[in-house]
PDB file of C-alpha atoms in Angstrom:
ATOM      1  CA  UNK A   1     106.783 137.444  42.446  1.00 92.00           C
ATOM      2  CA  UNK A   2     107.826 137.886  46.024  1.00 95.00           C
ATOM      3  CA  UNK A   3     105.333 138.634  48.718  1.00 96.00           C
ATOM      4  CA  UNK A   4     105.198 138.940  52.483  1.00 97.00           C
ATOM      5  CA  UNK A   5     102.352 138.093  54.835  1.00 97.00           C
ATOM      6  CA  UNK A   6     102.657 139.552  58.328  1.00 98.00           C
ATOM      7  CA  UNK A   7     100.490 138.078  61.067  1.00 97.00           C
ATOM      8  CA  UNK A   8     100.057 139.972  64.328  1.00 96.00           C
ATOM      9  CA  UNK A   9      97.932 139.425  67.410  1.00 94.00           C
ATOM     10  CA  UNK A  10      94.828 141.582  67.597  1.00 94.00           C
ATOM     11  CA  UNK A  11      94.940 144.298  70.198  1.00 90.00           C
ATOM     12  CA  UNK A  12      93.459 143.161  73.481  1.00 85.00           C
ATOM     13  CA  UNK A  13      94.749 139.578  73.044  1.00 86.00           C
ATOM     14  CA  UNK A  14      97.278 138.815  75.763  1.00 82.00           C
ATOM     15  CA  UNK A  15     100.742 138.070  74.420  1.00 87.00           C
ATOM     16  CA  UNK A  16     102.801 136.418  77.138  1.00 83.00           C
ATOM     17  CA  UNK A  17     105.696 135.829  74.725  1.00 85.00           C
ATOM     18  CA  UNK A  18     105.836 139.516  73.824  1.00 91.00           C
ATOM     19  CA  UNK A  19     105.738 140.340  77.539  1.00 90.00           C
ATOM     20  CA  UNK A  20     108.660 137.976  78.217  1.00 89.00           C
ATOM     21  CA  UNK A  21     110.690 139.564  75.406  1.00 94.00           C
ATOM     22  CA  UNK A  22     109.831 143.010  76.767  1.00 95.00           C
ATOM     23  CA  UNK A  23     111.077 141.920  80.194  1.00 93.00           C
ATOM     24  CA  UNK A  24     114.273 140.480  78.698  1.00 95.00           C
ATOM     25  CA  UNK A  25     114.988 143.732  76.856  1.00 96.00           C
ATOM     26  CA  UNK A  26     114.539 145.648  80.097  1.00 94.00           C
ATOM     27  CA  UNK A  27     116.865 143.311  81.956  1.00 94.00           C
ATOM     28  CA  UNK A  28     119.452 143.761  79.154  1.00 96.00           C
ATOM     29  CA  UNK A  29     119.310 147.481  79.791  1.00 95.00           C
ATOM     30  CA  UNK A  30     117.815 148.278  76.381  1.00 95.00           C
ATOM     31  CA  UNK A  31     116.146 151.574  77.141  1.00 90.00           C
ATOM     32  CA  UNK A  32     113.151 153.292  75.625  1.00 93.00           C
ATOM     33  CA  UNK A  33     111.082 150.171  74.911  1.00 94.00           C
ATOM     34  CA  UNK A  34     107.509 150.741  76.030  1.00 94.00           C
ATOM     35  CA  UNK A  35     106.077 147.376  74.962  1.00 94.00           C
ATOM     36  CA  UNK A  36     106.629 144.409  72.625  1.00 95.00           C
ATOM     37  CA  UNK A  37     104.114 142.290  70.688  1.00 95.00           C
ATOM     38  CA  UNK A  38     105.327 139.193  68.884  1.00 94.00           C
ATOM     39  CA  UNK A  39     104.070 138.211  65.435  1.00 96.00           C
ATOM     40  CA  UNK A  40     104.973 136.077  62.421  1.00 97.00           C
ATOM     41  CA  UNK A  41     106.318 136.858  58.970  1.00 97.00           C
ATOM     42  CA  UNK A  42     105.839 134.580  55.945  1.00 97.00           C
ATOM     43  CA  UNK A  43     107.910 135.241  52.845  1.00 97.00           C
ATOM     44  CA  UNK A  44     106.080 133.694  49.928  1.00 96.00           C
ATOM     45  CA  UNK A  45     107.041 133.261  46.295  1.00 95.00           C
ATOM     46  CA  UNK A  46     104.097 133.492  43.935  1.00 93.00           C
ATOM     47  CA  UNK A  47     104.025 131.815  40.528  1.00 91.00           C
ATOM     48  CA  UNK A  48     103.401 134.055  37.529  1.00 86.00           C
ATOM     49  CA  UNK A  49     103.205 137.844  37.351  1.00 85.00           C
ATOM     50  CA  UNK A  50      99.528 138.547  37.931  1.00 91.00           C
ATOM     51  CA  UNK A  51      99.506 140.978  40.847  1.00 92.00           C
ATOM     52  CA  UNK A  52      95.771 140.845  41.519  1.00 92.00           C
ATOM     53  CA  UNK A  53      95.855 137.059  41.316  1.00 93.00           C
ATOM     54  CA  UNK A  54      98.778 136.989  43.759  1.00 94.00           C
ATOM     55  CA  UNK A  55      96.905 139.145  46.228  1.00 95.00           C
ATOM     56  CA  UNK A  56      93.853 136.920  45.983  1.00 95.00           C
ATOM     57  CA  UNK A  57      95.948 133.779  46.509  1.00 95.00           C
ATOM     58  CA  UNK A  58      97.662 135.296  49.544  1.00 96.00           C
ATOM     59  CA  UNK A  59      94.369 136.430  51.045  1.00 97.00           C
ATOM     60  CA  UNK A  60      93.074 132.895  50.604  1.00 96.00           C
ATOM     61  CA  UNK A  61      96.241 131.482  52.240  1.00 96.00           C
ATOM     62  CA  UNK A  62      96.020 133.890  55.152  1.00 97.00           C
ATOM     63  CA  UNK A  63      92.314 133.277  55.780  1.00 96.00           C
ATOM     64  CA  UNK A  64      92.546 129.506  55.424  1.00 95.00           C
ATOM     65  CA  UNK A  65      95.756 128.798  57.291  1.00 96.00           C
ATOM     66  CA  UNK A  66      98.382 131.450  58.014  1.00 97.00           C
ATOM     67  CA  UNK A  67      96.267 133.444  60.471  1.00 97.00           C
ATOM     68  CA  UNK A  68      93.651 132.492  63.016  1.00 95.00           C
ATOM     69  CA  UNK A  69      91.431 135.488  62.366  1.00 93.00           C
ATOM     70  CA  UNK A  70      89.764 135.072  65.743  1.00 91.00           C
ATOM     71  CA  UNK A  71      92.920 136.316  67.442  1.00 92.00           C
ATOM     72  CA  UNK A  72      95.175 137.539  64.642  1.00 95.00           C
ATOM     73  CA  UNK A  73      95.268 140.219  61.934  1.00 97.00           C
ATOM     74  CA  UNK A  74      97.235 139.815  58.739  1.00 98.00           C
ATOM     75  CA  UNK A  75      98.753 142.161  56.202  1.00 97.00           C
ATOM     76  CA  UNK A  76      99.704 141.258  52.633  1.00 97.00           C
ATOM     77  CA  UNK A  77     102.465 142.996  50.666  1.00 95.00           C
ATOM     78  CA  UNK A  78     103.376 141.989  47.130  1.00 94.00           C
ATOM     79  CA  UNK A  79     106.915 143.278  46.848  1.00 87.00           C
ATOM     80  CA  UNK A  80     107.410 142.462  43.164  1.00 76.00           C
TER      81      UNK A  80
ATOM     82  CA  UNK B   1      80.563 101.488  71.927  1.00 95.00           C
ATOM     83  CA  UNK B   2      82.518 101.636  68.685  1.00 97.00           C
ATOM     84  CA  UNK B   3      85.278 104.201  68.861  1.00 98.00           C
ATOM     85  CA  UNK B   4      87.811 105.576  66.415  1.00 98.00           C
ATOM     86  CA  UNK B   5      91.028 107.387  67.317  1.00 98.00           C
ATOM     87  CA  UNK B   6      92.362 109.835  64.750  1.00 98.00           C
ATOM     88  CA  UNK B   7      96.137 109.670  64.337  1.00 98.00           C
ATOM     89  CA  UNK B   8      98.198 112.583  63.033  1.00 97.00           C
ATOM     90  CA  UNK B   9     101.996 112.729  62.640  1.00 96.00           C
ATOM     91  CA  UNK B  10     103.385 113.982  65.945  1.00 96.00           C
ATOM     92  CA  UNK B  11     100.502 112.738  68.092  1.00 96.00           C
ATOM     93  CA  UNK B  12     101.783 110.743  71.082  1.00 96.00           C
ATOM     94  CA  UNK B  13      98.775 109.985  73.305  1.00 96.00           C
ATOM     95  CA  UNK B  14      96.858 107.768  70.903  1.00 97.00           C
ATOM     96  CA  UNK B  15      97.944 104.524  72.539  1.00 97.00           C
ATOM     97  CA  UNK B  16      97.021 105.695  76.048  1.00 96.00           C
ATOM     98  CA  UNK B  17      93.643 106.614  74.624  1.00 98.00           C
ATOM     99  CA  UNK B  18      93.252 103.288  72.794  1.00 98.00           C
ATOM    100  CA  UNK B  19      94.111 101.420  75.992  1.00 97.00           C
ATOM    101  CA  UNK B  20      91.552 103.362  78.024  1.00 97.00           C
ATOM    102  CA  UNK B  21      88.860 102.870  75.361  1.00 98.00           C
ATOM    103  CA  UNK B  22      89.542  99.124  75.158  1.00 98.00           C
ATOM    104  CA  UNK B  23      89.530  98.798  78.940  1.00 97.00           C
ATOM    105  CA  UNK B  24      86.301 100.697  79.444  1.00 97.00           C
ATOM    106  CA  UNK B  25      84.280  99.650  76.393  1.00 96.00           C
ATOM    107  CA  UNK B  26      85.680  96.168  75.867  1.00 96.00           C
ATOM    108  CA  UNK B  27      86.262  96.980  72.215  1.00 96.00           C
ATOM    109  CA  UNK B  28      89.465  97.810  70.451  1.00 97.00           C
ATOM    110  CA  UNK B  29      89.138 101.259  68.841  1.00 98.00           C
ATOM    111  CA  UNK B  30      89.886 101.742  65.153  1.00 98.00           C
ATOM    112  CA  UNK B  31      93.014 103.823  64.560  1.00 98.00           C
ATOM    113  CA  UNK B  32      92.288 106.187  61.668  1.00 98.00           C
ATOM    114  CA  UNK B  33      95.105 107.831  59.726  1.00 97.00           C
ATOM    115  CA  UNK B  34      94.989 111.587  59.081  1.00 96.00           C
ATOM    116  CA  UNK B  35      95.174 111.120  55.293  1.00 96.00           C
ATOM    117  CA  UNK B  36      92.057 108.904  55.256  1.00 97.00           C
ATOM    118  CA  UNK B  37      88.820 110.414  54.011  1.00 97.00           C
ATOM    119  CA  UNK B  38      86.315 108.254  55.857  1.00 97.00           C
ATOM    120  CA  UNK B  39      85.663 107.056  59.399  1.00 98.00           C
ATOM    121  CA  UNK B  40      84.836 103.359  59.873  1.00 98.00           C
ATOM    122  CA  UNK B  41      81.112 102.694  59.342  1.00 96.00           C
ATOM    123  CA  UNK B  42      79.136 102.529  62.577  1.00 96.00           C
ATOM    124  CA  UNK B  43      81.547 104.636  64.619  1.00 97.00           C
ATOM    125  CA  UNK B  44      79.903 105.947  67.814  1.00 97.00           C
ATOM    126  CA  UNK B  45      82.701 108.099  69.211  1.00 98.00           C
ATOM    127  CA  UNK B  46      85.628 109.792  67.481  1.00 98.00           C
ATOM    128  CA  UNK B  47      88.588 110.702  69.651  1.00 98.00           C
ATOM    129  CA  UNK B  48      91.167 113.321  68.687  1.00 98.00           C
ATOM    130  CA  UNK B  49      94.016 112.512  71.067  1.00 98.00           C
ATOM    131  CA  UNK B  50      96.834 114.563  72.553  1.00 97.00           C
ATOM    132  CA  UNK B  51     100.367 115.115  71.381  1.00 96.00           C
ATOM    133  CA  UNK B  52     102.171 117.544  69.157  1.00 96.00           C
ATOM    134  CA  UNK B  53     100.642 117.130  65.719  1.00 96.00           C
ATOM    135  CA  UNK B  54     102.973 118.474  63.026  1.00 95.00           C
ATOM    136  CA  UNK B  55     105.367 119.586  65.755  1.00 94.00           C
ATOM    137  CA  UNK B  56     102.958 122.375  66.773  1.00 93.00           C
ATOM    138  CA  UNK B  57     104.180 124.252  63.672  1.00 94.00           C
ATOM    139  CA  UNK B  58     102.392 127.502  62.795  1.00 95.00           C
ATOM    140  CA  UNK B  59      99.882 127.258  65.682  1.00 95.00           C
ATOM    141  CA  UNK B  60      99.015 124.250  67.843  1.00 96.00           C
ATOM    142  CA  UNK B  61      96.569 122.103  65.936  1.00 96.00           C
ATOM    143  CA  UNK B  62      96.439 124.422  62.915  1.00 96.00           C
ATOM    144  CA  UNK B  63      97.806 121.983  60.345  1.00 96.00           C
ATOM    145  CA  UNK B  64      96.048 118.901  61.706  1.00 97.00           C
ATOM    146  CA  UNK B  65      92.758 120.803  61.615  1.00 97.00           C
ATOM    147  CA  UNK B  66      93.101 120.986  57.817  1.00 96.00           C
ATOM    148  CA  UNK B  67      94.002 117.303  57.297  1.00 96.00           C
ATOM    149  CA  UNK B  68      91.742 115.229  54.993  1.00 96.00           C
ATOM    150  CA  UNK B  69      90.221 113.157  57.829  1.00 97.00           C
ATOM    151  CA  UNK B  70      88.928 116.299  59.519  1.00 98.00           C
ATOM    152  CA  UNK B  71      86.267 116.753  56.827  1.00 97.00           C
ATOM    153  CA  UNK B  72      84.944 113.335  57.805  1.00 98.00           C
ATOM    154  CA  UNK B  73      85.108 114.267  61.502  1.00 98.00           C
ATOM    155  CA  UNK B  74      83.212 117.498  60.772  1.00 98.00           C
ATOM    156  CA  UNK B  75      80.496 115.584  58.888  1.00 98.00           C
ATOM    157  CA  UNK B  76      80.329 113.040  61.714  1.00 98.00           C
ATOM    158  CA  UNK B  77      79.828 115.849  64.256  1.00 98.00           C
ATOM    159  CA  UNK B  78      77.228 117.549  62.047  1.00 97.00           C
ATOM    160  CA  UNK B  79      75.281 114.278  62.052  1.00 97.00           C
ATOM    161  CA  UNK B  80      75.319 114.249  65.849  1.00 97.00           C
ATOM    162  CA  UNK B  81      78.211 111.816  66.417  1.00 97.00           C
ATOM    163  CA  UNK B  82      80.163 112.256  69.648  1.00 98.00           C
ATOM    164  CA  UNK B  83      83.665 113.726  69.392  1.00 98.00           C
ATOM    165  CA  UNK B  84      86.076 113.691  72.312  1.00 98.00           C
ATOM    166  CA  UNK B  85      89.015 116.037  71.779  1.00 98.00           C
ATOM    167  CA  UNK B  86      91.750 115.889  74.387  1.00 98.00           C
ATOM    168  CA  UNK B  87      94.709 118.272  74.795  1.00 98.00           C
ATOM    169  CA  UNK B  88      96.187 118.735  71.294  1.00 98.00           C
ATOM    170  CA  UNK B  89      92.827 117.354  70.169  1.00 98.00           C
ATOM    171  CA  UNK B  90      91.104 120.326  71.856  1.00 98.00           C
ATOM    172  CA  UNK B  91      93.486 122.685  70.037  1.00 98.00           C
ATOM    173  CA  UNK B  92      92.753 120.899  66.741  1.00 98.00           C
ATOM    174  CA  UNK B  93      88.973 121.038  67.354  1.00 98.00           C
ATOM    175  CA  UNK B  94      89.160 124.799  67.958  1.00 98.00           C
ATOM    176  CA  UNK B  95      91.269 125.347  64.838  1.00 97.00           C
ATOM    177  CA  UNK B  96      88.854 123.169  62.845  1.00 97.00           C
ATOM    178  CA  UNK B  97      85.899 125.287  63.946  1.00 96.00           C
ATOM    179  CA  UNK B  98      84.271 122.415  65.866  1.00 98.00           C
ATOM    180  CA  UNK B  99      84.571 124.442  69.076  1.00 98.00           C
ATOM    181  CA  UNK B 100      84.798 128.192  69.683  1.00 97.00           C
ATOM    182  CA  UNK B 101      87.842 129.965  71.075  1.00 97.00           C
ATOM    183  CA  UNK B 102      91.533 129.230  71.024  1.00 96.00           C
ATOM    184  CA  UNK B 103      94.209 127.765  73.310  1.00 96.00           C
ATOM    185  CA  UNK B 104      97.008 130.265  73.904  1.00 93.00           C
ATOM    186  CA  UNK B 105     100.422 129.976  75.550  1.00 91.00           C
ATOM    187  CA  UNK B 106     100.109 129.243  79.289  1.00 93.00           C
ATOM    188  CA  UNK B 107     100.037 132.486  81.252  1.00 89.00           C
ATOM    189  CA  UNK B 108     103.301 131.631  83.042  1.00 87.00           C
ATOM    190  CA  UNK B 109     104.889 130.609  79.713  1.00 86.00           C
ATOM    191  CA  UNK B 110     105.894 127.221  81.101  1.00 92.00           C
ATOM    192  CA  UNK B 111     104.939 123.757  79.947  1.00 96.00           C
ATOM    193  CA  UNK B 112     102.955 122.257  82.813  1.00 97.00           C
ATOM    194  CA  UNK B 113     102.970 118.512  83.477  1.00 97.00           C
ATOM    195  CA  UNK B 114     101.201 117.603  86.725  1.00 97.00           C
ATOM    196  CA  UNK B 115      97.983 116.355  88.248  1.00 97.00           C
ATOM    197  CA  UNK B 116      95.267 118.965  88.606  1.00 98.00           C
ATOM    198  CA  UNK B 117      91.807 119.097  90.128  1.00 98.00           C
ATOM    199  CA  UNK B 118      88.781 119.656  87.966  1.00 98.00           C
ATOM    200  CA  UNK B 119      85.293 120.559  89.068  1.00 98.00           C
ATOM    201  CA  UNK B 120      82.689 118.765  86.968  1.00 98.00           C
ATOM    202  CA  UNK B 121      80.036 121.376  86.256  1.00 98.00           C
ATOM    203  CA  UNK B 122      77.265 119.164  84.861  1.00 97.00           C
ATOM    204  CA  UNK B 123      76.401 115.497  84.910  1.00 97.00           C
ATOM    205  CA  UNK B 124      73.620 115.564  82.294  1.00 97.00           C
ATOM    206  CA  UNK B 125      75.785 115.149  79.201  1.00 97.00           C
ATOM    207  CA  UNK B 126      77.019 111.940  77.517  1.00 97.00           C
ATOM    208  CA  UNK B 127      80.552 112.933  78.531  1.00 98.00           C
ATOM    209  CA  UNK B 128      79.922 113.627  82.222  1.00 98.00           C
ATOM    210  CA  UNK B 129      77.043 111.312  83.154  1.00 97.00           C
ATOM    211  CA  UNK B 130      79.547 109.126  84.985  1.00 97.00           C
ATOM    212  CA  UNK B 131      80.149 111.957  87.473  1.00 98.00           C
ATOM    213  CA  UNK B 132      78.051 114.072  89.796  1.00 98.00           C
ATOM    214  CA  UNK B 133      77.700 117.804  89.182  1.00 97.00           C
ATOM    215  CA  UNK B 134      80.098 119.589  91.506  1.00 97.00           C
ATOM    216  CA  UNK B 135      82.300 116.513  91.912  1.00 98.00           C
ATOM    217  CA  UNK B 136      86.037 117.164  91.912  1.00 98.00           C
ATOM    218  CA  UNK B 137      88.287 114.787  89.983  1.00 98.00           C
ATOM    219  CA  UNK B 138      92.057 114.598  89.811  1.00 98.00           C
ATOM    220  CA  UNK B 139      93.628 114.049  86.390  1.00 98.00           C
ATOM    221  CA  UNK B 140      96.921 115.018  84.717  1.00 98.00           C
ATOM    222  CA  UNK B 141      97.606 117.913  82.396  1.00 98.00           C
ATOM    223  CA  UNK B 142     100.637 118.139  80.099  1.00 97.00           C
ATOM    224  CA  UNK B 143     100.641 121.200  77.876  1.00 97.00           C
ATOM    225  CA  UNK B 144     102.354 124.469  77.056  1.00 96.00           C
ATOM    226  CA  UNK B 145      99.342 125.987  75.339  1.00 96.00           C
ATOM    227  CA  UNK B 146      96.156 125.395  77.294  1.00 97.00           C
ATOM    228  CA  UNK B 147      95.189 128.917  78.189  1.00 96.00           C
ATOM    229  CA  UNK B 148      91.626 129.057  76.842  1.00 97.00           C
ATOM    230  CA  UNK B 149      90.471 132.365  75.471  1.00 94.00           C
ATOM    231  CA  UNK B 150      87.506 133.563  73.452  1.00 94.00           C
ATOM    232  CA  UNK B 151      85.835 136.917  72.970  1.00 91.00           C
ATOM    233  CA  UNK B 152      83.570 138.164  75.767  1.00 93.00           C
ATOM    234  CA  UNK B 153      80.382 137.360  73.909  1.00 95.00           C
ATOM    235  CA  UNK B 154      81.462 133.753  73.258  1.00 96.00           C
ATOM    236  CA  UNK B 155      82.464 133.184  76.882  1.00 97.00           C
ATOM    237  CA  UNK B 156      79.166 134.694  78.066  1.00 98.00           C
ATOM    238  CA  UNK B 157      77.326 132.277  75.750  1.00 98.00           C
ATOM    239  CA  UNK B 158      79.365 129.280  76.921  1.00 98.00           C
ATOM    240  CA  UNK B 159      78.589 130.148  80.530  1.00 98.00           C
ATOM    241  CA  UNK B 160      74.944 131.067  79.889  1.00 98.00           C
ATOM    242  CA  UNK B 161      74.283 127.816  78.022  1.00 98.00           C
ATOM    243  CA  UNK B 162      76.112 125.670  80.584  1.00 98.00           C
ATOM    244  CA  UNK B 163      78.711 124.577  78.057  1.00 98.00           C
ATOM    245  CA  UNK B 164      81.668 124.625  80.438  1.00 98.00           C
ATOM    246  CA  UNK B 165      81.891 121.010  81.656  1.00 98.00           C
ATOM    247  CA  UNK B 166      85.236 121.113  83.498  1.00 98.00           C
ATOM    248  CA  UNK B 167      86.930 123.909  85.411  1.00 98.00           C
ATOM    249  CA  UNK B 168      90.345 123.969  87.130  1.00 98.00           C
ATOM    250  CA  UNK B 169      89.705 124.125  90.867  1.00 98.00           C
ATOM    251  CA  UNK B 170      91.119 123.421  94.295  1.00 98.00           C
ATOM    252  CA  UNK B 171      90.716 119.897  95.748  1.00 98.00           C
ATOM    253  CA  UNK B 172      87.542 121.244  97.406  1.00 97.00           C
ATOM    254  CA  UNK B 173      86.113 122.512  94.136  1.00 97.00           C
ATOM    255  CA  UNK B 174      86.903 126.175  94.755  1.00 97.00           C
ATOM    256  CA  UNK B 175      87.713 128.073  91.554  1.00 97.00           C
ATOM    257  CA  UNK B 176      90.547 130.410  92.375  1.00 95.00           C
ATOM    258  CA  UNK B 177      93.417 131.995  90.361  1.00 96.00           C
ATOM    259  CA  UNK B 178      95.922 129.922  92.391  1.00 96.00           C
ATOM    260  CA  UNK B 179      94.424 126.726  91.003  1.00 97.00           C
ATOM    261  CA  UNK B 180      93.957 128.011  87.471  1.00 97.00           C
ATOM    262  CA  UNK B 181      97.263 126.602  86.267  1.00 96.00           C
ATOM    263  CA  UNK B 182      97.417 127.961  82.734  1.00 96.00           C
ATOM    264  CA  UNK B 183      95.466 131.205  83.186  1.00 95.00           C
ATOM    265  CA  UNK B 184      92.421 130.078  81.151  1.00 97.00           C
ATOM    266  CA  UNK B 185      89.442 132.454  81.075  1.00 96.00           C
ATOM    267  CA  UNK B 186      86.991 131.529  83.843  1.00 98.00           C
ATOM    268  CA  UNK B 187      89.359 128.607  84.661  1.00 98.00           C
ATOM    269  CA  UNK B 188      87.884 126.740  81.674  1.00 98.00           C
ATOM    270  CA  UNK B 189      89.374 123.256  81.252  1.00 98.00           C
ATOM    271  CA  UNK B 190      86.716 121.711  78.998  1.00 98.00           C
ATOM    272  CA  UNK B 191      83.779 122.877  76.881  1.00 98.00           C
ATOM    273  CA  UNK B 192      81.130 121.413  74.605  1.00 98.00           C
ATOM    274  CA  UNK B 193      79.783 122.779  71.322  1.00 98.00           C
ATOM    275  CA  UNK B 194      76.312 124.222  70.972  1.00 97.00           C
ATOM    276  CA  UNK B 195      74.771 120.874  70.106  1.00 98.00           C
ATOM    277  CA  UNK B 196      76.536 119.186  73.019  1.00 98.00           C
ATOM    278  CA  UNK B 197      78.173 116.387  71.018  1.00 98.00           C
ATOM    279  CA  UNK B 198      81.761 117.698  70.816  1.00 98.00           C
ATOM    280  CA  UNK B 199      83.825 117.944  74.005  1.00 98.00           C
ATOM    281  CA  UNK B 200      87.234 119.593  74.062  1.00 98.00           C
ATOM    282  CA  UNK B 201      89.356 119.468  77.198  1.00 98.00           C
ATOM    283  CA  UNK B 202      93.014 120.040  78.009  1.00 98.00           C
ATOM    284  CA  UNK B 203      93.414 117.438  80.835  1.00 98.00           C
ATOM    285  CA  UNK B 204      93.967 113.730  80.204  1.00 98.00           C
ATOM    286  CA  UNK B 205      91.233 111.558  81.768  1.00 98.00           C
ATOM    287  CA  UNK B 206      92.629 108.580  79.797  1.00 97.00           C
ATOM    288  CA  UNK B 207      95.727 108.656  82.000  1.00 97.00           C
ATOM    289  CA  UNK B 208      93.790 107.963  85.207  1.00 97.00           C
ATOM    290  CA  UNK B 209      91.767 104.858  84.458  1.00 97.00           C
ATOM    291  CA  UNK B 210      93.720 102.033  86.121  1.00 96.00           C
ATOM    292  CA  UNK B 211      94.835 101.547  89.724  1.00 94.00           C
ATOM    293  CA  UNK B 212      98.427 101.153  88.553  1.00 93.00           C
ATOM    294  CA  UNK B 213      98.298 104.758  87.362  1.00 91.00           C
ATOM    295  CA  UNK B 214      97.680 105.883  90.930  1.00 91.00           C
ATOM    296  CA  UNK B 215      94.148 107.178  90.388  1.00 95.00           C
ATOM    297  CA  UNK B 216      91.051 106.127  88.478  1.00 97.00           C
ATOM    298  CA  UNK B 217      89.222 109.474  88.361  1.00 97.00           C
ATOM    299  CA  UNK B 218      89.204 109.456  84.565  1.00 97.00           C
ATOM    300  CA  UNK B 219      87.083 106.302  84.381  1.00 97.00           C
ATOM    301  CA  UNK B 220      83.856 108.237  84.895  1.00 98.00           C
ATOM    302  CA  UNK B 221      84.134 109.919  81.530  1.00 98.00           C
ATOM    303  CA  UNK B 222      84.566 106.649  79.624  1.00 98.00           C
ATOM    304  CA  UNK B 223      82.068 104.742  81.770  1.00 97.00           C
ATOM    305  CA  UNK B 224      79.546 107.507  81.090  1.00 97.00           C
ATOM    306  CA  UNK B 225      80.078 107.264  77.351  1.00 97.00           C
ATOM    307  CA  UNK B 226      79.722 103.476  77.413  1.00 97.00           C
ATOM    308  CA  UNK B 227      76.490 103.839  79.438  1.00 95.00           C
ATOM    309  CA  UNK B 228      75.186 106.420  77.023  1.00 95.00           C
ATOM    310  CA  UNK B 229      75.460 103.988  74.129  1.00 94.00           C
ATOM    311  CA  UNK B 230      74.085 101.063  76.143  1.00 90.00           C
ATOM    312  CA  UNK B 231      70.948 103.068  76.865  1.00 82.00           C
ATOM    313  CA  UNK B 232      70.697 104.256  73.285  1.00 74.00           C
ATOM    314  CA  UNK B 233      70.973 100.703  71.946  1.00 68.00           C
TER     315      UNK B 233
END
């Protein structure tokens, strides 16, 4: 099974990298961009076909390692 | 004083630290590999040194914080043992839950490698007894991610409980945004845990301990630790 874990900074946490990207887009003349926040995407292959088990394993992975829940949120999608 | 330096792949300040520990305590520290499960018996101080453990992959310190040896370090700290976590070590200690907060990308996005001034906030801890409260010391920093942040409640607790030991300042000890090189909240350069036996700091006191290095301002930290164990013995 394929799955994706997306990790994003919580709102209110400063994101200097996102700000730099936002500035670069502006200097490239890319219009209409109000703001940018940078995050991470993990594409994970899960063994077996147990959807609930996959979600539990990914939650465990996100809580234990993929995200620092003090500053980051995560979202799990099992894409099948 | 019996010290142990934890070594992770990608760490590069462990020999500077070992040299400083040997110089100041007269004893060679034990170098402990990340895959080990135990610290040497009788260890007084564990040092988590600086560098780029695991290439700073995922988040600085995130992977090292989950290495086998860290369970032993956590137990050691729970039993009251002193832990000194410098630079990447500070990042690892935060990721391992030994200290609150997190070290984010420097506010100006640049890696900063230079001497800075630190105001020592307290002298009544094992880590700072070699200094006077309010004293300003000059030591190097070398990091891209040293911008300390924590939620408002945590910072209020750190401040209220006097757990900020070092702050970036001017040479006269004035805390000012111009001297807060990485943008850390409240210009925080070093903090201790609630129990006061784990210190995390971004600057490198171990790099200013011999005249040949230009300054010896870092000696106070090590001399204080050595004194602490002499008195305890």
